[in-house]
């Protein structure tokens, strides 16, 4: 452990439940109907993190790079399920999300490793992979949700464009672009103000661990760039795959569920 680093013990972790209790009381007093969900979320987060910590301890000590890559694959599968549910109502939404997340994550992580930007140690690949997959998941989920909303709301406009002789891809292009802009806006905004409004997680963690701030900044720059790339690639591929299932072979927009 880095000298001077203060890490809360299990007693401190238990004491932090006071903050959860405060949030639950506020939700109860305001009649938000979220008290039960807050408590369940806090309990679930604690159990999940403890379980994951135990698994990662074994993975870091005994499996090396193959185990780390296997863990990244598992994260991609789970992320595809989560992002796909955001696009519920689209045909094969989970498949589209999983393909998008996998493409963006694998390409980004592969470039980072191939260029020697990050180490191939498991304790580096897993957290970096988690950040990449998380960004890809969020962007893909937003893109698919917006795609579903636009496909339902703009059906008359899309069908009118099809009647004018445009292909399915050309008829839906403005709406795909709108979905991608919506998906990428949060990541772009976060990149614009990084360091001015907040100190991101990777940089904060390194500084807390005693790393020189300039070294932490270099690492954070890499993190922001890789999240931008993964988000853009994942949302684009997910939207393109989903778009293919929106039309039948006769280039007709298929019915969509709510």
Short mmCIF file of C-alpha atoms in Angstrom, two decimals:
data_model
loop_
_atom_site.label_atom_id
_atom_site.label_comp_id
_atom_site.label_asym_id
_atom_site.label_seq_id
_atom_site.Cartn_x
_atom_site.Cartn_y
_atom_site.Cartn_z
CA UNK A 1 0.00 0.00 0.00
CA UNK A 2 1.20 3.50 -0.79
CA UNK A 3 2.56 5.24 2.27
CA UNK A 4 0.24 7.90 3.65
CA UNK A 5 -2.87 6.54 1.93
CA UNK A 6 -5.83 6.47 4.30
CA UNK A 7 -8.34 3.75 3.44
CA UNK A 8 -11.56 3.32 5.43
CA UNK A 9 -11.81 0.10 7.42
CA UNK A 10 -14.92 -2.06 7.56
CA UNK A 11 -16.06 0.02 10.53
CA UNK A 12 -15.88 3.13 8.36
CA UNK A 13 -17.82 1.37 5.63
CA UNK A 14 -20.54 0.46 8.13
CA UNK A 15 -20.59 4.02 9.48
CA UNK A 16 -21.14 5.37 5.96
CA UNK A 17 -24.55 3.69 6.04
CA UNK A 18 -25.63 6.78 7.97
CA UNK A 19 -25.61 8.60 4.63
CA UNK A 20 -27.85 5.95 3.10
CA UNK A 21 -30.20 6.24 6.07
CA UNK A 22 -30.31 10.01 5.57
CA UNK A 23 -31.22 9.60 1.89
CA UNK A 24 -33.89 7.03 2.81
CA UNK A 25 -35.42 9.35 5.43
CA UNK A 26 -35.55 12.22 2.95
CA UNK A 27 -37.23 9.96 0.35
CA UNK A 28 -39.73 8.76 2.96
CA UNK A 29 -40.55 12.23 4.28
CA UNK A 30 -41.01 13.57 0.75
CA UNK A 31 -43.20 10.57 -0.16
CA UNK A 32 -41.13 9.80 -3.23
CA UNK A 33 -41.87 6.09 -3.09
CA UNK A 34 -38.15 5.34 -3.38
CA UNK A 35 -37.23 4.39 0.20
CA UNK A 36 -37.35 0.63 -0.42
CA UNK A 37 -35.40 0.97 -3.68
CA UNK A 38 -32.72 3.07 -1.96
CA UNK A 39 -32.22 0.47 0.75
CA UNK A 40 -32.19 -2.42 -1.72
CA UNK A 41 -29.78 -0.57 -4.03
CA UNK A 42 -27.38 0.15 -1.18
CA UNK A 43 -27.47 -3.44 0.07
CA UNK A 44 -27.09 -4.83 -3.43
CA UNK A 45 -24.16 -2.53 -4.22
CA UNK A 46 -22.34 -3.58 -1.06
CA UNK A 47 -22.83 -7.31 -1.67
CA UNK A 48 -21.91 -7.05 -5.35
CA UNK A 49 -18.73 -5.08 -4.67
CA UNK A 50 -17.59 -7.45 -1.94
CA UNK A 51 -18.20 -10.45 -4.22
CA UNK A 52 -16.44 -8.79 -7.15
CA UNK A 53 -13.53 -7.80 -4.91
CA UNK A 54 -13.07 -11.43 -3.87
CA UNK A 55 -13.18 -12.62 -7.48
CA UNK A 56 -10.73 -9.95 -8.63
CA UNK A 57 -8.33 -10.88 -5.83
CA UNK A 58 -8.17 -14.42 -7.22
CA UNK A 59 -8.05 -13.18 -10.81
CA UNK A 60 -5.17 -10.78 -10.21
CA UNK A 61 -3.11 -13.37 -8.34
CA UNK A 62 -3.64 -16.46 -10.46
CA UNK A 63 -5.06 -15.90 -13.96
CA UNK A 64 -3.10 -13.04 -15.54
CA UNK A 65 -4.10 -11.52 -18.89
CA UNK A 66 -6.35 -14.41 -20.08
CA UNK A 67 -8.44 -14.14 -16.93
CA UNK A 68 -8.62 -10.36 -17.25
CA UNK A 69 -9.82 -10.59 -20.85
CA UNK A 70 -12.37 -13.21 -19.82
CA UNK A 71 -13.68 -10.81 -17.19
CA UNK A 72 -13.92 -8.05 -19.80
CA UNK A 73 -15.96 -10.37 -22.04
CA UNK A 74 -18.33 -11.04 -19.13
CA UNK A 75 -18.70 -7.28 -18.60
CA UNK A 76 -19.51 -6.81 -22.29
CA UNK A 77 -22.23 -9.47 -22.17
CA UNK A 78 -23.83 -7.91 -19.08
CA UNK A 79 -23.52 -4.41 -20.56
CA UNK A 80 -25.23 -5.57 -23.74
CA UNK A 81 -28.17 -6.85 -21.72
CA UNK A 82 -28.48 -3.58 -19.78
CA UNK A 83 -28.15 -1.32 -22.83
CA UNK A 84 -30.52 -3.52 -24.83
CA UNK A 85 -33.25 -3.13 -22.23
CA UNK A 86 -33.08 0.64 -22.73
CA UNK A 87 -34.07 0.05 -26.33
CA UNK A 88 -36.99 -2.21 -25.39
CA UNK A 89 -39.48 -2.26 -28.24
CA UNK A 90 -36.83 -2.35 -30.95
CA UNK A 91 -36.43 -5.70 -32.73
CA UNK A 92 -33.35 -7.54 -31.42
CA UNK A 93 -32.36 -4.60 -29.21
CA UNK A 94 -30.16 -6.71 -26.93
CA UNK A 95 -28.30 -8.18 -29.91
CA UNK A 96 -27.72 -4.71 -31.36
CA UNK A 97 -26.52 -3.36 -28.02
CA UNK A 98 -24.20 -6.29 -27.38
CA UNK A 99 -22.63 -6.02 -30.84
CA UNK A 100 -22.17 -2.27 -30.38
CA UNK A 101 -20.65 -2.54 -26.91
CA UNK A 102 -18.39 -5.40 -28.01
CA UNK A 103 -17.16 -3.57 -31.11
CA UNK A 104 -16.43 -0.30 -29.30
CA UNK A 105 -14.84 -1.97 -26.27
CA UNK A 106 -12.71 -4.57 -28.06
CA UNK A 107 -11.36 -2.10 -30.61
CA UNK A 108 -10.56 0.54 -27.97
CA UNK A 109 -8.92 -1.88 -25.51
CA UNK A 110 -7.09 -3.62 -28.35
CA UNK A 111 -5.57 -0.35 -29.55
CA UNK A 112 -4.54 0.61 -26.02
CA UNK A 113 -2.77 -2.72 -25.51
CA UNK A 114 -1.28 -2.93 -29.02
CA UNK A 115 0.25 0.55 -28.78
CA UNK A 116 1.60 -0.13 -25.30
CA UNK A 117 -0.48 2.69 -23.79
CA UNK A 118 -1.62 0.44 -20.93
CA UNK A 119 0.06 -2.52 -19.30
CA UNK A 120 -1.14 -6.07 -19.97
CA UNK A 121 -1.29 -6.77 -16.24
CA UNK A 122 -4.69 -7.99 -15.07
CA UNK A 123 -4.92 -5.27 -12.42
CA UNK A 124 -4.67 -2.69 -15.23
CA UNK A 125 -6.75 -4.35 -17.97
CA UNK A 126 -9.77 -5.05 -15.74
CA UNK A 127 -10.39 -1.52 -14.38
CA UNK A 128 -9.56 0.13 -17.71
CA UNK A 129 -11.80 -2.37 -19.47
CA UNK A 130 -14.57 -1.60 -16.99
CA UNK A 131 -14.39 2.11 -17.77
CA UNK A 132 -14.42 1.45 -21.52
CA UNK A 133 -17.34 -1.00 -21.36
CA UNK A 134 -19.32 1.30 -19.06
CA UNK A 135 -19.00 4.25 -21.45
CA UNK A 136 -19.92 2.07 -24.43
CA UNK A 137 -22.93 0.68 -22.57
CA UNK A 138 -24.31 4.09 -21.63
CA UNK A 139 -23.93 5.52 -25.13
CA UNK A 140 -25.45 2.44 -26.79
CA UNK A 141 -28.40 2.42 -24.39
CA UNK A 142 -29.20 6.08 -25.00
CA UNK A 143 -28.85 5.67 -28.78
CA UNK A 144 -31.22 2.70 -28.87
CA UNK A 145 -33.79 4.37 -26.64
CA UNK A 146 -33.79 7.49 -28.82
CA UNK A 147 -33.91 5.34 -31.95
CA UNK A 148 -37.02 3.59 -30.65
CA UNK A 149 -38.71 6.87 -29.73
CA UNK A 150 -37.95 8.43 -33.11
CA UNK A 151 -38.98 5.36 -35.07
CA UNK A 152 -42.41 5.40 -33.40
CA UNK A 153 -42.97 9.16 -33.43
CA UNK A 154 -41.62 9.77 -36.93
CA UNK A 155 -43.21 6.79 -38.69
CA UNK A 156 -45.29 9.02 -41.06
CA UNK A 157 -42.21 11.05 -42.00
CA UNK A 158 -40.10 7.92 -42.59
CA UNK A 159 -42.81 6.30 -44.70
CA UNK A 160 -43.22 9.51 -46.72
CA UNK A 161 -39.48 9.52 -47.45
CA UNK A 162 -39.70 5.87 -48.51
CA UNK A 163 -42.57 6.74 -50.87
CA UNK A 164 -40.32 9.34 -52.50
CA UNK A 165 -37.98 6.56 -53.54
CA UNK A 166 -35.36 6.77 -50.78
CA UNK A 167 -33.83 3.58 -49.46
CA UNK A 168 -34.50 2.52 -45.89
CA UNK A 169 -31.07 3.77 -44.84
CA UNK A 170 -31.55 7.16 -46.50
CA UNK A 171 -35.10 7.53 -45.19
CA UNK A 172 -34.03 6.92 -41.60
CA UNK A 173 -30.67 8.72 -41.73
CA UNK A 174 -31.79 12.02 -40.06
CA UNK A 175 -33.26 10.09 -37.14
CA UNK A 176 -30.17 7.91 -36.70
CA UNK A 177 -28.04 11.04 -36.65
CA UNK A 178 -30.32 12.56 -34.01
CA UNK A 179 -30.03 9.43 -31.87
CA UNK A 180 -26.24 9.46 -32.11
CA UNK A 181 -26.03 13.16 -31.20
CA UNK A 182 -28.17 12.50 -28.13
CA UNK A 183 -26.06 9.49 -27.14
CA UNK A 184 -22.72 11.27 -27.44
CA UNK A 185 -23.72 14.62 -25.93
CA UNK A 186 -23.12 13.61 -22.26
CA UNK A 187 -19.64 12.23 -23.00
CA UNK A 188 -18.68 15.26 -25.08
CA UNK A 189 -19.94 17.66 -22.40
CA UNK A 190 -18.05 15.76 -19.68
CA UNK A 191 -14.87 15.90 -21.78
CA UNK A 192 -15.20 19.66 -22.30
CA UNK A 193 -15.32 20.44 -18.58
CA UNK A 194 -13.07 17.71 -17.18
CA UNK A 195 -10.91 19.13 -14.40
CA UNK A 196 -12.93 22.36 -14.23
CA UNK A 197 -16.12 21.07 -12.60
CA UNK A 198 -15.02 17.66 -11.33
CA UNK A 199 -11.93 15.52 -10.94
CA UNK A 200 -12.77 12.22 -12.70
CA UNK A 201 -12.50 8.84 -11.02
CA UNK A 202 -9.23 7.61 -12.48
CA UNK A 203 -7.41 10.84 -11.68
CA UNK A 204 -8.92 11.06 -8.19
CA UNK A 205 -8.00 7.48 -7.40
CA UNK A 206 -4.38 7.96 -8.45
CA UNK A 207 -4.06 11.19 -6.48
CA UNK A 208 -5.53 9.51 -3.39
CA UNK A 209 -3.00 6.72 -3.87
CA UNK A 210 -0.19 9.27 -3.68
CA UNK A 211 0.65 9.52 -7.40
CA UNK A 212 2.02 12.83 -8.67
CA UNK A 213 -0.86 15.00 -10.05
CA UNK A 214 0.80 15.42 -13.46
CA UNK A 215 1.14 11.65 -13.79
CA UNK A 216 -2.50 11.24 -12.78
CA UNK A 217 -3.52 13.85 -15.37
CA UNK A 218 -1.76 11.97 -18.19
CA UNK A 219 -3.62 8.81 -17.24
CA UNK A 220 -6.93 10.68 -17.07
CA UNK A 221 -6.40 12.16 -20.53
CA UNK A 222 -5.99 8.64 -21.92
CA UNK A 223 -9.15 7.56 -20.06
CA UNK A 224 -11.22 10.43 -21.46
CA UNK A 225 -10.01 9.80 -25.00
CA UNK A 226 -10.69 6.07 -24.83
CA UNK A 227 -14.18 6.68 -23.43
CA UNK A 228 -14.93 9.10 -26.25
CA UNK A 229 -13.80 6.55 -28.83
CA UNK A 230 -15.63 3.62 -27.24
CA UNK A 231 -18.86 5.62 -26.85
CA UNK A 232 -18.80 6.83 -30.45
CA UNK A 233 -17.99 3.43 -31.93
CA UNK A 234 -20.45 1.52 -29.74
CA UNK A 235 -23.40 3.86 -30.30
CA UNK A 236 -22.78 4.00 -34.06
CA UNK A 237 -22.59 0.23 -34.47
CA UNK A 238 -25.54 -0.42 -32.15
CA UNK A 239 -27.67 2.10 -34.05
CA UNK A 240 -26.69 0.67 -37.44
CA UNK A 241 -27.47 -2.90 -36.36
CA UNK A 242 -30.78 -1.86 -34.81
CA UNK A 243 -31.66 0.10 -37.93
CA UNK A 244 -31.30 -3.02 -40.08
CA UNK A 245 -33.97 -4.76 -38.02
CA UNK A 246 -36.33 -1.77 -38.27
CA UNK A 247 -37.06 -2.52 -41.93
CA UNK A 248 -38.12 -5.67 -43.73
CA UNK A 249 -36.67 -6.86 -47.04
CA UNK A 250 -39.14 -4.67 -48.92
CA UNK A 251 -37.75 -1.59 -47.07
CA UNK A 252 -40.93 -1.18 -45.02
CA UNK A 253 -40.76 0.04 -41.44
CA UNK A 254 -41.80 -2.84 -39.19
CA UNK A 255 -44.40 -2.39 -36.40
CA UNK A 256 -42.87 -1.45 -33.03
CA UNK A 257 -44.10 -2.27 -29.56
CA UNK A 258 -44.38 0.43 -26.91
#
